[in-house]
Tab-separated table of C-alpha atoms in Angstrom:
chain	number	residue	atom	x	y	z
M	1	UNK	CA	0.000	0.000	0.000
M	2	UNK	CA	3.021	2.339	0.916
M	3	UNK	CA	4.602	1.924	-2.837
M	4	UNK	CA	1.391	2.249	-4.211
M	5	UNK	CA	0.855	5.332	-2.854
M	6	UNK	CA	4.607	6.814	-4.007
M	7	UNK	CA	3.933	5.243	-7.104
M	8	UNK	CA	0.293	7.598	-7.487
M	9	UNK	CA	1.890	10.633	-5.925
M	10	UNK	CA	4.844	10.523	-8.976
M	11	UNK	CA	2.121	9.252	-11.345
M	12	UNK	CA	-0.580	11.913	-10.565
M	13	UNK	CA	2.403	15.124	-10.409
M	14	UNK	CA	3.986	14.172	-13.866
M	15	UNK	CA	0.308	13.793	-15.560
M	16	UNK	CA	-0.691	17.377	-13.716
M	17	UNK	CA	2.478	18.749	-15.299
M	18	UNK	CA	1.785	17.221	-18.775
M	19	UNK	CA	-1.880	18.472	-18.428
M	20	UNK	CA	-1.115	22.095	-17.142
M	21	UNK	CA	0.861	22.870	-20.099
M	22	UNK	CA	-1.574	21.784	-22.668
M	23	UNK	CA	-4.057	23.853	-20.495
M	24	UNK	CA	-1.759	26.557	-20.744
M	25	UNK	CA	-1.683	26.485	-24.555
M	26	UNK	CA	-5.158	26.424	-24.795
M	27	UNK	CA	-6.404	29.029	-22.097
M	28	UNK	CA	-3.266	30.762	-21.767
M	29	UNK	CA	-2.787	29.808	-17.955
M	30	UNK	CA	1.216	29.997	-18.464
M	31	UNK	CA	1.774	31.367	-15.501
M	32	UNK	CA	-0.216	29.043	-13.151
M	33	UNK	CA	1.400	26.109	-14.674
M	34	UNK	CA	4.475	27.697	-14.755
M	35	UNK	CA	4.526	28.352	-10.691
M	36	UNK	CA	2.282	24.653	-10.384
M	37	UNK	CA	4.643	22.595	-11.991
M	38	UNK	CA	7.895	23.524	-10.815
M	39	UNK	CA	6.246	23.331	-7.256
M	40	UNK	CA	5.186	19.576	-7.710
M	41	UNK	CA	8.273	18.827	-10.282
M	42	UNK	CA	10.817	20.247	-7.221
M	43	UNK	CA	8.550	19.304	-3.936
M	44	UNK	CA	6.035	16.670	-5.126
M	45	UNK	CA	6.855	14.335	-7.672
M	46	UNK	CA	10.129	13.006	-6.368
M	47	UNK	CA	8.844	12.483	-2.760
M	48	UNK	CA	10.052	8.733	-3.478
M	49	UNK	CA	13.298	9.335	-2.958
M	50	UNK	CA	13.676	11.685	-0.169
M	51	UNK	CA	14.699	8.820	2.666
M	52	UNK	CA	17.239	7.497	0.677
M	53	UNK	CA	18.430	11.345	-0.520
M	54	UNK	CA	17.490	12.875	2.711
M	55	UNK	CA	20.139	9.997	4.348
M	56	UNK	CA	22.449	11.443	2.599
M	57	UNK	CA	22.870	14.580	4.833
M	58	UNK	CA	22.161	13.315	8.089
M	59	UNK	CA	18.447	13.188	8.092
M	60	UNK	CA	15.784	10.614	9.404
M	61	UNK	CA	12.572	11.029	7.728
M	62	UNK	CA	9.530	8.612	8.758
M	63	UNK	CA	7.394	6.441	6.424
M	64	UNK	CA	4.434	8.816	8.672
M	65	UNK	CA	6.400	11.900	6.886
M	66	UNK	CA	6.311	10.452	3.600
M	67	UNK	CA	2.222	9.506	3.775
M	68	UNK	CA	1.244	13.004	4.514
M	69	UNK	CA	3.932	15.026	2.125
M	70	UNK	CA	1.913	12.522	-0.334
M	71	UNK	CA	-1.209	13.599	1.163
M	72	UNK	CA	-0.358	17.147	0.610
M	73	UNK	CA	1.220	16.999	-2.887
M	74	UNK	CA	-1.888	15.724	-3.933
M	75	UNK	CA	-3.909	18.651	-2.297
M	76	UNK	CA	-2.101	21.394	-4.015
M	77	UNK	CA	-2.530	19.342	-7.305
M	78	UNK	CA	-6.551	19.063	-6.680
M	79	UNK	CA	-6.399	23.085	-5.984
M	80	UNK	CA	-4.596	23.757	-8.474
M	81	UNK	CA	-6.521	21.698	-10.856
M	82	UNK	CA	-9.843	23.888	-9.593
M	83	UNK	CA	-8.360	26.909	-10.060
M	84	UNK	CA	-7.452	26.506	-13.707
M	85	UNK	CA	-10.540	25.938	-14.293
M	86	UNK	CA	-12.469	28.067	-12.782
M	87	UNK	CA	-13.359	31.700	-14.298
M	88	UNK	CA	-12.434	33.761	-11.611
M	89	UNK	CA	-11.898	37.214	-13.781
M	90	UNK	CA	-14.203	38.546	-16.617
M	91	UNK	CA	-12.676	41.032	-18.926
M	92	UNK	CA	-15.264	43.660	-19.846
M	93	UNK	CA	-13.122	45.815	-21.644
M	94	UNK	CA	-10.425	44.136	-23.581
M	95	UNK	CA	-6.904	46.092	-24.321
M	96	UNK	CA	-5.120	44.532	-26.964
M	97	UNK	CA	-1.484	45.795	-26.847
M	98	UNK	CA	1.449	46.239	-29.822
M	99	UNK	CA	3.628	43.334	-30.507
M	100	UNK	CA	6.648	45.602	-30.025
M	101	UNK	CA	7.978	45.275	-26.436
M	102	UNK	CA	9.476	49.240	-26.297
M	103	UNK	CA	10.328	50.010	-22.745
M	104	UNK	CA	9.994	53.445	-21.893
M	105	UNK	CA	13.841	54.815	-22.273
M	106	UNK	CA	13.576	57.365	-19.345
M	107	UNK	CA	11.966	54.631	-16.812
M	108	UNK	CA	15.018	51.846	-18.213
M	109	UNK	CA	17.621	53.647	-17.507
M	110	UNK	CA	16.496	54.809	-13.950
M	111	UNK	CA	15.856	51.464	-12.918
M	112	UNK	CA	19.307	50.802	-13.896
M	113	UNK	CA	21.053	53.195	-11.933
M	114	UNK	CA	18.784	52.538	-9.453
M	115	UNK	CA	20.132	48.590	-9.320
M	116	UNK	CA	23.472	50.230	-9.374
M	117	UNK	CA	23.353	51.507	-6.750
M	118	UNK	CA	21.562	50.187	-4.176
M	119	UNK	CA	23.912	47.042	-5.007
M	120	UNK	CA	27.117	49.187	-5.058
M	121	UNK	CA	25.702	50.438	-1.614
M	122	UNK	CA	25.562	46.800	0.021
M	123	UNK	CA	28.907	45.275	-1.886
M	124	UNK	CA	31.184	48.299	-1.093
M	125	UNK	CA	29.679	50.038	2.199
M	126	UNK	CA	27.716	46.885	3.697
M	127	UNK	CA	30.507	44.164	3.306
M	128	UNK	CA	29.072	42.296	0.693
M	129	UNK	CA	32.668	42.119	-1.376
M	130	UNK	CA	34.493	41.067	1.394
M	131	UNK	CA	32.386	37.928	1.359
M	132	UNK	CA	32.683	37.457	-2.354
M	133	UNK	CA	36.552	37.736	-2.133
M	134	UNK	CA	36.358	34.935	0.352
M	135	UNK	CA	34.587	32.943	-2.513
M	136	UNK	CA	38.757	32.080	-3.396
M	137	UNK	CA	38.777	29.948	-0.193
M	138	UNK	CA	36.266	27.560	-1.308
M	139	UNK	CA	37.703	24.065	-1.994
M	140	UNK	CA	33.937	22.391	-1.510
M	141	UNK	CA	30.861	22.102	0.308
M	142	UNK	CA	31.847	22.023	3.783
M	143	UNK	CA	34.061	24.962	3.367
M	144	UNK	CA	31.336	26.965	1.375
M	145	UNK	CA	28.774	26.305	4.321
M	146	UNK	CA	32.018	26.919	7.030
M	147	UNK	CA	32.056	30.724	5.289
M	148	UNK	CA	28.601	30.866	5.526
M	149	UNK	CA	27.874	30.889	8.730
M	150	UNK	CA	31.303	32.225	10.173
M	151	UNK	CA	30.028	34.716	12.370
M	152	UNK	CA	32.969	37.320	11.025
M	153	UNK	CA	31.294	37.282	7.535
M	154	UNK	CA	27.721	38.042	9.283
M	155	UNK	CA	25.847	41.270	7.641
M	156	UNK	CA	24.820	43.662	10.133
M	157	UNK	CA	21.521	45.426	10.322
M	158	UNK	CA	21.764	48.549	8.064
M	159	UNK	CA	24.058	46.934	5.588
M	160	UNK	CA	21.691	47.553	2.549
M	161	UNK	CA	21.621	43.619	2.052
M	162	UNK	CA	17.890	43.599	1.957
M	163	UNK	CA	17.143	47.071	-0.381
M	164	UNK	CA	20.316	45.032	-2.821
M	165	UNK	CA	18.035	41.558	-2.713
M	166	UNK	CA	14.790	43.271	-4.192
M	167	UNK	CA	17.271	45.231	-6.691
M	168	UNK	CA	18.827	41.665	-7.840
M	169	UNK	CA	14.794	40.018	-7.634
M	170	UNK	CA	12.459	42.302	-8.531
M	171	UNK	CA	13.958	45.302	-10.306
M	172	UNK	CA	17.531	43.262	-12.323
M	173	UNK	CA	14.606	41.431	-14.912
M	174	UNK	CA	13.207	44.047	-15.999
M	175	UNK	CA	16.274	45.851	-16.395
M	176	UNK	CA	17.746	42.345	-18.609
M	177	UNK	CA	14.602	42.563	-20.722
M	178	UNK	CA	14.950	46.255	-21.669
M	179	UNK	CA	18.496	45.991	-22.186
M	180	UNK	CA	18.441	43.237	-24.564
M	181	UNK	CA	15.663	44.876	-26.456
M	182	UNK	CA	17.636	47.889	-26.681
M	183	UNK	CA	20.690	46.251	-27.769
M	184	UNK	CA	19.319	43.328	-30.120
M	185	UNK	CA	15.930	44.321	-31.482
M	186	UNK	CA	16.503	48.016	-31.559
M	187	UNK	CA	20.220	47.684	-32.571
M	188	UNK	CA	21.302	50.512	-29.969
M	189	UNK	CA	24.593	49.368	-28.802
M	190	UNK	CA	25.297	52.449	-26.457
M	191	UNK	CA	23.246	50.387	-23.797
M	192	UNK	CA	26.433	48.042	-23.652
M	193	UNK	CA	27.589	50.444	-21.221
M	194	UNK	CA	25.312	50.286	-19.041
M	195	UNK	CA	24.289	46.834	-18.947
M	196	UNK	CA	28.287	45.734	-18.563
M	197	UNK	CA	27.437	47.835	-15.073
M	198	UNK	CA	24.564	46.317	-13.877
M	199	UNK	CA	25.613	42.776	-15.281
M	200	UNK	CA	28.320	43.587	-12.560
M	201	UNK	CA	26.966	44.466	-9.869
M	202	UNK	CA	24.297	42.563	-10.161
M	203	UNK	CA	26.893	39.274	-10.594
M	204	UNK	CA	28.705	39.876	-7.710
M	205	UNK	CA	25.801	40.871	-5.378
M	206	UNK	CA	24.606	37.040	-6.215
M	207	UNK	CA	28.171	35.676	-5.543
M	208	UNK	CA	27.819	37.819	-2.253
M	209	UNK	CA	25.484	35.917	-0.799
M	210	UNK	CA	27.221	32.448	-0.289
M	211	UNK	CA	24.953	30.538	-2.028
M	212	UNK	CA	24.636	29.195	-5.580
M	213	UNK	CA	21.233	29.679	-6.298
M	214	UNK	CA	20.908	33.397	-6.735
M	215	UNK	CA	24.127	33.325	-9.417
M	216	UNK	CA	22.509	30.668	-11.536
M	217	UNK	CA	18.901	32.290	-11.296
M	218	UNK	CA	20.911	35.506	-12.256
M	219	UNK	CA	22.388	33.656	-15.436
M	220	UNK	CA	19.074	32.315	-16.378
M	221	UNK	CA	17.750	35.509	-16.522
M	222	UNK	CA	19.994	37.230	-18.570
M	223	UNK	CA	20.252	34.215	-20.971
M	224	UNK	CA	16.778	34.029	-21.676
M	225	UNK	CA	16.703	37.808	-21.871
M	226	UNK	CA	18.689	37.468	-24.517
M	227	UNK	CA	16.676	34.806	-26.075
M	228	UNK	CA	13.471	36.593	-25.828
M	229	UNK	CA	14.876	39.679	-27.698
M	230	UNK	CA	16.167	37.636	-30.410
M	231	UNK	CA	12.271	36.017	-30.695
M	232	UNK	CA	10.748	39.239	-30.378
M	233	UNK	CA	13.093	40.299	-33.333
M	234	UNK	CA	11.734	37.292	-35.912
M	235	UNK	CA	8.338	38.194	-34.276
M	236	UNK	CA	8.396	41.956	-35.821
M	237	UNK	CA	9.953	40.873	-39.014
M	238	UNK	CA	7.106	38.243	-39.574
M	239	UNK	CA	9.342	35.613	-39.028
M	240	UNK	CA	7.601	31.610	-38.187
M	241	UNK	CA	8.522	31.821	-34.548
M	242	UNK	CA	10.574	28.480	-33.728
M	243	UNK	CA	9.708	26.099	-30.696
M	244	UNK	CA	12.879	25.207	-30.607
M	245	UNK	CA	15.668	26.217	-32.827
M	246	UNK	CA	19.654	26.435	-32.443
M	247	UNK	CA	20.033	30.025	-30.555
M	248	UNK	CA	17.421	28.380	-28.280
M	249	UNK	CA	19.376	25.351	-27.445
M	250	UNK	CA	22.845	27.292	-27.261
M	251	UNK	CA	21.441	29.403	-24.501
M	252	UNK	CA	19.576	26.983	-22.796
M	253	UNK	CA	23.299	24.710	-22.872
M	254	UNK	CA	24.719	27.581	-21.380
M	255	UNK	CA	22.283	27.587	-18.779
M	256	UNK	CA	23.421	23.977	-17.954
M	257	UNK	CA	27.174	24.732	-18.429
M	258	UNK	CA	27.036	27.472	-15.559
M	259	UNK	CA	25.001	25.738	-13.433
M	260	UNK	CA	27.228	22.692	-13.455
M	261	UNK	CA	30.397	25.231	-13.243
M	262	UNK	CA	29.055	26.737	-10.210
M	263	UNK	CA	28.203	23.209	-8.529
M	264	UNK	CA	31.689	21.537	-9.564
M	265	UNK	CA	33.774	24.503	-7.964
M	266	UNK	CA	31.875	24.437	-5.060
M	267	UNK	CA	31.700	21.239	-4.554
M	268	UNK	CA	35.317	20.502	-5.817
M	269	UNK	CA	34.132	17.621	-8.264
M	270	UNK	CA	34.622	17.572	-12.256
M	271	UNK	CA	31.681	19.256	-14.683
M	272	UNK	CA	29.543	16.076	-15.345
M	273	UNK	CA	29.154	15.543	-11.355
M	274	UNK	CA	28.653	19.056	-11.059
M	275	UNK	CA	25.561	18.649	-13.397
M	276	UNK	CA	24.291	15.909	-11.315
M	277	UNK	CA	24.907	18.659	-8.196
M	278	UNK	CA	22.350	20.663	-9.647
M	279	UNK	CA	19.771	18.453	-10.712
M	280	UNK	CA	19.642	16.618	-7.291
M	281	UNK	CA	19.156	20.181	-5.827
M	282	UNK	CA	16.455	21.245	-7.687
M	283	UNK	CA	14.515	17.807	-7.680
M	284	UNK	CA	15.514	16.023	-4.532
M	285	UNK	CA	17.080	18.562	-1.505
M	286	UNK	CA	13.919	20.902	-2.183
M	287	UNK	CA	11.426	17.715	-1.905
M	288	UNK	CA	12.833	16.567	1.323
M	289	UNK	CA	13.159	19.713	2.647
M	290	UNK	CA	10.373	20.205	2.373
M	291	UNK	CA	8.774	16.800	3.715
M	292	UNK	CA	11.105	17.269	6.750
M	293	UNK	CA	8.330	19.845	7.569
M	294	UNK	CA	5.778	16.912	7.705
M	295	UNK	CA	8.278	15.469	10.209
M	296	UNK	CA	8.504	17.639	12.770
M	297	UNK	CA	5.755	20.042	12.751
M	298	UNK	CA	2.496	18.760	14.862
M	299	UNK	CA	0.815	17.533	17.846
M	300	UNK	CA	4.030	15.487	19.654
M	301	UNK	CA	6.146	15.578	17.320
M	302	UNK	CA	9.679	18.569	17.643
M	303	UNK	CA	7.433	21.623	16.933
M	304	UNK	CA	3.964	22.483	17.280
M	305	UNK	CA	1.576	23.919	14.675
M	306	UNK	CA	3.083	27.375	14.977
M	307	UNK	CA	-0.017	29.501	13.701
M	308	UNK	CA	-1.083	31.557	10.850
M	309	UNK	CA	2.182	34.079	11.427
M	310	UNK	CA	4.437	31.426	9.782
M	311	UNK	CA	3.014	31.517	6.627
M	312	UNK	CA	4.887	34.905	6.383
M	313	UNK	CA	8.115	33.084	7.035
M	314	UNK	CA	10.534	32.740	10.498
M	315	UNK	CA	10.888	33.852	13.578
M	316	UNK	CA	7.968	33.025	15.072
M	317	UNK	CA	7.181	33.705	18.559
M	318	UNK	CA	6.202	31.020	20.511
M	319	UNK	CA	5.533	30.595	24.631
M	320	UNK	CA	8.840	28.310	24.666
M	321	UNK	CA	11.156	30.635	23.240
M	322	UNK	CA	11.921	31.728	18.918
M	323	UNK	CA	11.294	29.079	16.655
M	324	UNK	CA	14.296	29.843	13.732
M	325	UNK	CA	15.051	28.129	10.692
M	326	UNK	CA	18.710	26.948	12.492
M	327	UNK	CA	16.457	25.599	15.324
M	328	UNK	CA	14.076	23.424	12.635
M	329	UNK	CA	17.537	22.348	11.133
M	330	UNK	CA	18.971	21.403	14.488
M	331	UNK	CA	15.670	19.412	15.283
M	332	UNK	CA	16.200	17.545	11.617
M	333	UNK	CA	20.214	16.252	12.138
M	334	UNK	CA	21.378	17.923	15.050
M	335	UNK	CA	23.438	20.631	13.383
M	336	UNK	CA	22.173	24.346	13.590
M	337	UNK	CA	21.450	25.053	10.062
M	338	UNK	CA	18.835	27.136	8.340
M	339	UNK	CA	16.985	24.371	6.713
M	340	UNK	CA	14.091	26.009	4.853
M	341	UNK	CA	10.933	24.426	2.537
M	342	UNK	CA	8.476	25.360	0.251
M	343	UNK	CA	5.531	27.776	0.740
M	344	UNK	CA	3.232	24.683	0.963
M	345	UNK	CA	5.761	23.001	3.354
M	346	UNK	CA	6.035	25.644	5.617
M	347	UNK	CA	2.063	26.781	5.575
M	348	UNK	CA	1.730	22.894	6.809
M	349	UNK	CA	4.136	24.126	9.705
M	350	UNK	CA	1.753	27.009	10.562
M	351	UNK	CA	-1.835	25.251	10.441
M	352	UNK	CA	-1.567	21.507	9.177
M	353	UNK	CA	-3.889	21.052	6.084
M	354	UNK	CA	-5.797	23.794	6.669
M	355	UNK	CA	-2.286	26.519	5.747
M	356	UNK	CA	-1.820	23.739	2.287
M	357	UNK	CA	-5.416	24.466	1.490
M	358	UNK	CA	-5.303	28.241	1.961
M	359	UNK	CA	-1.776	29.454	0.820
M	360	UNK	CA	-2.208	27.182	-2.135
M	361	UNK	CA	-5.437	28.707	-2.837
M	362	UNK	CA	-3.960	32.385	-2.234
M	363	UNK	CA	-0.758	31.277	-4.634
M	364	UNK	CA	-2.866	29.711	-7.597
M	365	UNK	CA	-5.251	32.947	-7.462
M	366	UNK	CA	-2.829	35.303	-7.354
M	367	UNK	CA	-1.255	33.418	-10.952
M	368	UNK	CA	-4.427	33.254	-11.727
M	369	UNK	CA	-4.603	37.061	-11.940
M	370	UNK	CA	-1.580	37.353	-13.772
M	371	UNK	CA	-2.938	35.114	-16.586
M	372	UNK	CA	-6.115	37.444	-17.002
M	373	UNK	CA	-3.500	40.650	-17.739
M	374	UNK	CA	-1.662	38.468	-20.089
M	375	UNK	CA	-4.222	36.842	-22.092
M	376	UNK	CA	-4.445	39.051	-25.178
M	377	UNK	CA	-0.930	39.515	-25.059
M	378	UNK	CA	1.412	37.958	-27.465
M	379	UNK	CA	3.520	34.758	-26.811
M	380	UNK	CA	6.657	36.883	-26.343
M	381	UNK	CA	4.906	38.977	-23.699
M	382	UNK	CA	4.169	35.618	-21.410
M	383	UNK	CA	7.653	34.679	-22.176
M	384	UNK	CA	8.723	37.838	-20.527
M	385	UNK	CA	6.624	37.157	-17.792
M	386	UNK	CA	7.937	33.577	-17.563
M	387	UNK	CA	11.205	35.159	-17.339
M	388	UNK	CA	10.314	37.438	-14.774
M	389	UNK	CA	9.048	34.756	-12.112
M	390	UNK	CA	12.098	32.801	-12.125
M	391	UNK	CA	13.209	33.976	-9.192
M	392	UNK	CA	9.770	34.457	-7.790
M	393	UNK	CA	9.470	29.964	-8.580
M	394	UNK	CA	12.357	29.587	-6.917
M	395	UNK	CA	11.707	31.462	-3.604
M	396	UNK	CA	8.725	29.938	-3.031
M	397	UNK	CA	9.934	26.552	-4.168
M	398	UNK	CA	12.010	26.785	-1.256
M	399	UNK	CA	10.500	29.302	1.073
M	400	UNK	CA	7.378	30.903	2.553
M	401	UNK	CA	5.093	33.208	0.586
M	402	UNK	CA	6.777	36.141	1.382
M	403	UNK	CA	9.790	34.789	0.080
M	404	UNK	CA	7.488	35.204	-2.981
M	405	UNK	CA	6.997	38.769	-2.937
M	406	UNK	CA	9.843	39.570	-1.735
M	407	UNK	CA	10.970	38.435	-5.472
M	408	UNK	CA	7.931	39.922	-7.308
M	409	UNK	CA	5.001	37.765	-6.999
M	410	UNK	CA	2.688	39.663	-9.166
M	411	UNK	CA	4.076	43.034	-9.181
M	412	UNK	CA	7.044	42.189	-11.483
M	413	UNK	CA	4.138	41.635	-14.087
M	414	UNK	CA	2.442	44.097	-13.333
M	415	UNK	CA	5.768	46.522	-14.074
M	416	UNK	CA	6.442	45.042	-17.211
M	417	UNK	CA	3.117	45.932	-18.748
M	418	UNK	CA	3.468	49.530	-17.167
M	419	UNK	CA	7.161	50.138	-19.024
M	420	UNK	CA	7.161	48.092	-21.952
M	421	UNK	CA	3.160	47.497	-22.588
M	422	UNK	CA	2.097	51.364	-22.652
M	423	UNK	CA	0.820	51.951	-25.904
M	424	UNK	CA	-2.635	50.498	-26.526
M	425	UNK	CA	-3.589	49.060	-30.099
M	426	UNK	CA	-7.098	48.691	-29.309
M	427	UNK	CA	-9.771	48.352	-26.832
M	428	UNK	CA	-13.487	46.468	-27.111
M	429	UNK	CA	-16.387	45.879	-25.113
C-alpha cells in the first residue's frame, strides 16, 4: 500500500504537469502552470526518494512523513486543478497591446542606476565584497557552508543587504529585458555600457550571498533575456517563430554549463558531477526539505503547529522561546542550520492542512490574476513574464510566501506591462 501510494503521488504530479501545459496552450494559464509545476516537479513528484536522498545529509525522515507530504502533494494538485478551471476574472473591456515590447527609455535607464546603486551600496559600504573575495577559499561544500555561517562574515543590520536583494529580484529582470531589447531588437549598442554595469553588480551581489542559487537564477535571466529579444526580433519581421531552434538550445546549454560550473567549484568535483549537483538540488534537496516539515511540525512531534504568522516566514514567537530556521535544522540532524521548505511546506508548519489548502489557494489565485493581464498579449509577452518569475518559482519553491513577494510575486508583471506594454492598439467591449 506504501509503494502504491509513491507510485500515485509521482504518477498523478507528472500527468498534472503534462496536463497544465496543454491547459496553458489552450487558455493561456502559463503562468499558473508555470509556478504549479515547478512546485510539484521540485517538492512533489520526487517524494520517493527523499529517505534514501534525505540519508544522505544526516536526516531521518519517517514512512508517517512520507504519507502526509503525499497527502499534501496531492492537495495542491486538486487546488490547483480547480483553479485553472475556474473563471475567476471577466474582462469587460479588452486592451489589446502592440507586438513591439518598447520600454519606456527614461523609466530603463532609472531602474538601472537605481540597481546600481543600491547594489554598489551593500557590496562596497555593507561588506558584501568582502564575502565574495572569500569565494577564493572555497575548496567544496563544507568549506562553502564553514564561510557561511562564520560569524565574522555576518551582515549587520543597516548593511543595505535587503534594499540590494529586491534590486537583484524584482527590479535586475526588468532591467535584462529592456536591455536586450535595446541592444538586439533596436540595434542601440550604447546600452552596452550600461548593462556591462549592472551585469556587474548585479553578478557579484549574487556571488555575495554564499549561495549558488541566486548566481545561476541571475544567469538564467539574462540568458533568456537574450533569447526573448532575439524572438521578439523574428516576431516583428514576420518571421515563423521556432519552438525550438539552435540560438534556443545554445542558450539553454549555457544555462546547464554554468550551473554545473558553479556546482563543480563548489563542490570541488569535475563538470559532469557538477551537473548531477544541480539536478539533485532542484529535484531532490527541495522535496525533502520540504517533507522534513511533515516530520517535525504537529501535535508530539519537535514543533507544534506554529499559527497563521508562519506563513509569512521565520521567527515566530512562541511561549517556549523563537522558533528559527537553524532551530528546525537542528531538530532535523542535530546541526544548527537554516533548513528552509516550500511555501506549501512551511504553511503545513503554521496550520496543518488547513495553511496547504489556503496558501495554495492564495498562490494559484494570485497566478491566476496574472494570466487574465496576459491573455491578449502575445507569446513573447508571457515569455517575458515567464522570465520574470524565475526567481519568484524559486523562492517559493524553497521558502514561505513572502519569500514570494519579496521576489515579485505579481508586481514584477504588473511593471512590465506599465514600461514596456504602454501603448494600446485597441480596446473592445
Amino acid at each position: 500500500m506504501y509503494d502504491l501510494l509513491l507510485f500515485l503521488n509521482s504518477g498523478a504530479s507528472f500527468a498534472y504537469v503534462i496536463w497544465a501545459f496543454f491547459n496553458a496552450k489552450k487558455h493561456g494559464t502559463i503562468i499558473t502552470a508555470f509556478v504549479s509545476s515547478m512546485y510539484i516537479l521540485t517538492n512533489g513528484a520526487f517524494i520517493f526518494s527523499n529517505q534514501e536522498t534525505s540519508s544522505l545529509y544526516g536526516y531521518d525522515i519517517s514512512d508517517q512523513a512520507i504519507v502526509l507530504a503525499c497527502l499534501g502533494n496531492f492537495l495542491f494538485i486538486l487546488i490547483s486543478i480547480l483553479i485553472t478551471k475556474i473563471k475567476f476574472f471577466k474582462t469587460k473591456i479588452i486592451l489589446g497591446y502592440k507586438a513591439d515590447s518598447s520600454p519606456r527609455k527614461i523609466i530603463l535607464l532609472v531602474l538601472i542606476f537605481l540597481v546600481v546603486i543600491l547594489e554598489s551600496r551593500y557590496l562596497f559600504l555593507g561588506g558584501g565584497i568582502q564575502r565574495v573575495l572569500e569565494l577564493s577559499n572555497v575548496s567544496g561544500r563544507d568549506s562553502l557552508y564553514t564561510l557561511r555561517y562564520d560569524d565574522s562574515l555576518a551582515i549587520s543590520q543597516g548593511s543595505g543587504l535587503f534594499s540590494a536583494l529586491i534590486a537583484m529580484r524584482v527590479i535586475y529582470p526588468l532591467c535584462a529585458l529592456g536591455l536586450a531589447h535595446k541592444i538586439i531588437v533596436k540595434k542601440n549598442y550604447y546600452y552596452i555600457i550600461p548593462a556591462a554595469f549592472i551585469l556587474t553588480s548585479n553578478g557579484l551581489t549574487a556571488l555575495s550571498t554564499l549561495q549558488r542559487s541566486p548566481f545561476f537564477n541571475f544567469t538564467v535571466i539574462s540568458l533568456f533575456s537574450v533569447a526573448w529579444a532575439i524572438l521578439l526580433s523574428r516576431q516583428l519581421r514576420g518571421e515563423k517563430m521556432p519552438i525550438f531552434g539552435l540560438k534556443q538550445f545554445i542558450i539553454l546549454a549555457l544555462c546547464v554549463l554554468m550551473g554545473s560550473s558553479i556546482y563543480a567549484f563548489t563542490e570541488g568535483v569535475n563538470l559532469a558531477l557538477g551537473a548531477y549537483g544541480i539536478a539533485e538540488r532542484i529535484f531532490f534537496i527541495s522535496s525533502f526539505s520540504t517533507t522534513s516539515y511533515y516530520n517535525l511540525f504537529g501535535e508530539k512531534l519537535a514543533f507544534p503547529y506554529v499559527g497563521i504568522s508562519y506563513l509569512l516566514g521565520f521567527p515566530v514567537e512562541e511561549a517556549a522561546g523563537v522558533i528559527t530556521y537553524r532551530n528546525i535544522g537542528s531538530a532535523a540532524n542535530g546541526w544548527p542550520h537554516n533548513l528552509n521548505a516550500s511555501f506549501v511546506g512551511t504553511a503545513y508548519a503554521a496550520l496543518g492542512y488547513f495553511g496547504v489548502v489556503l496558501i495554495s489557494f492564495i498562490v494559484l489565485y494570485v497566478t491566476k490574476y496574472i494570466d487574465s493581464k496576459l491573455k491578449y498579449m502575445s507569446i513573447t509577452d508571457k515569455f517575458a513574464a515567464l522570465i520574470l518569475n524565475i526567481f519568484v518559482v524559486f523562492e517559493v519553491c524553497n521558502g514561505p510566501l513572502m519569500n514570494g513577494i519579496y521576489a515579485g510575486l505579481l508586481t514584477n508583471v504588473l511593471l512590465y506591462i506599465f514600461i514596456f506594454k504602454s501603448k494600446v492598439k485597441y480596446a473592445y467591449r
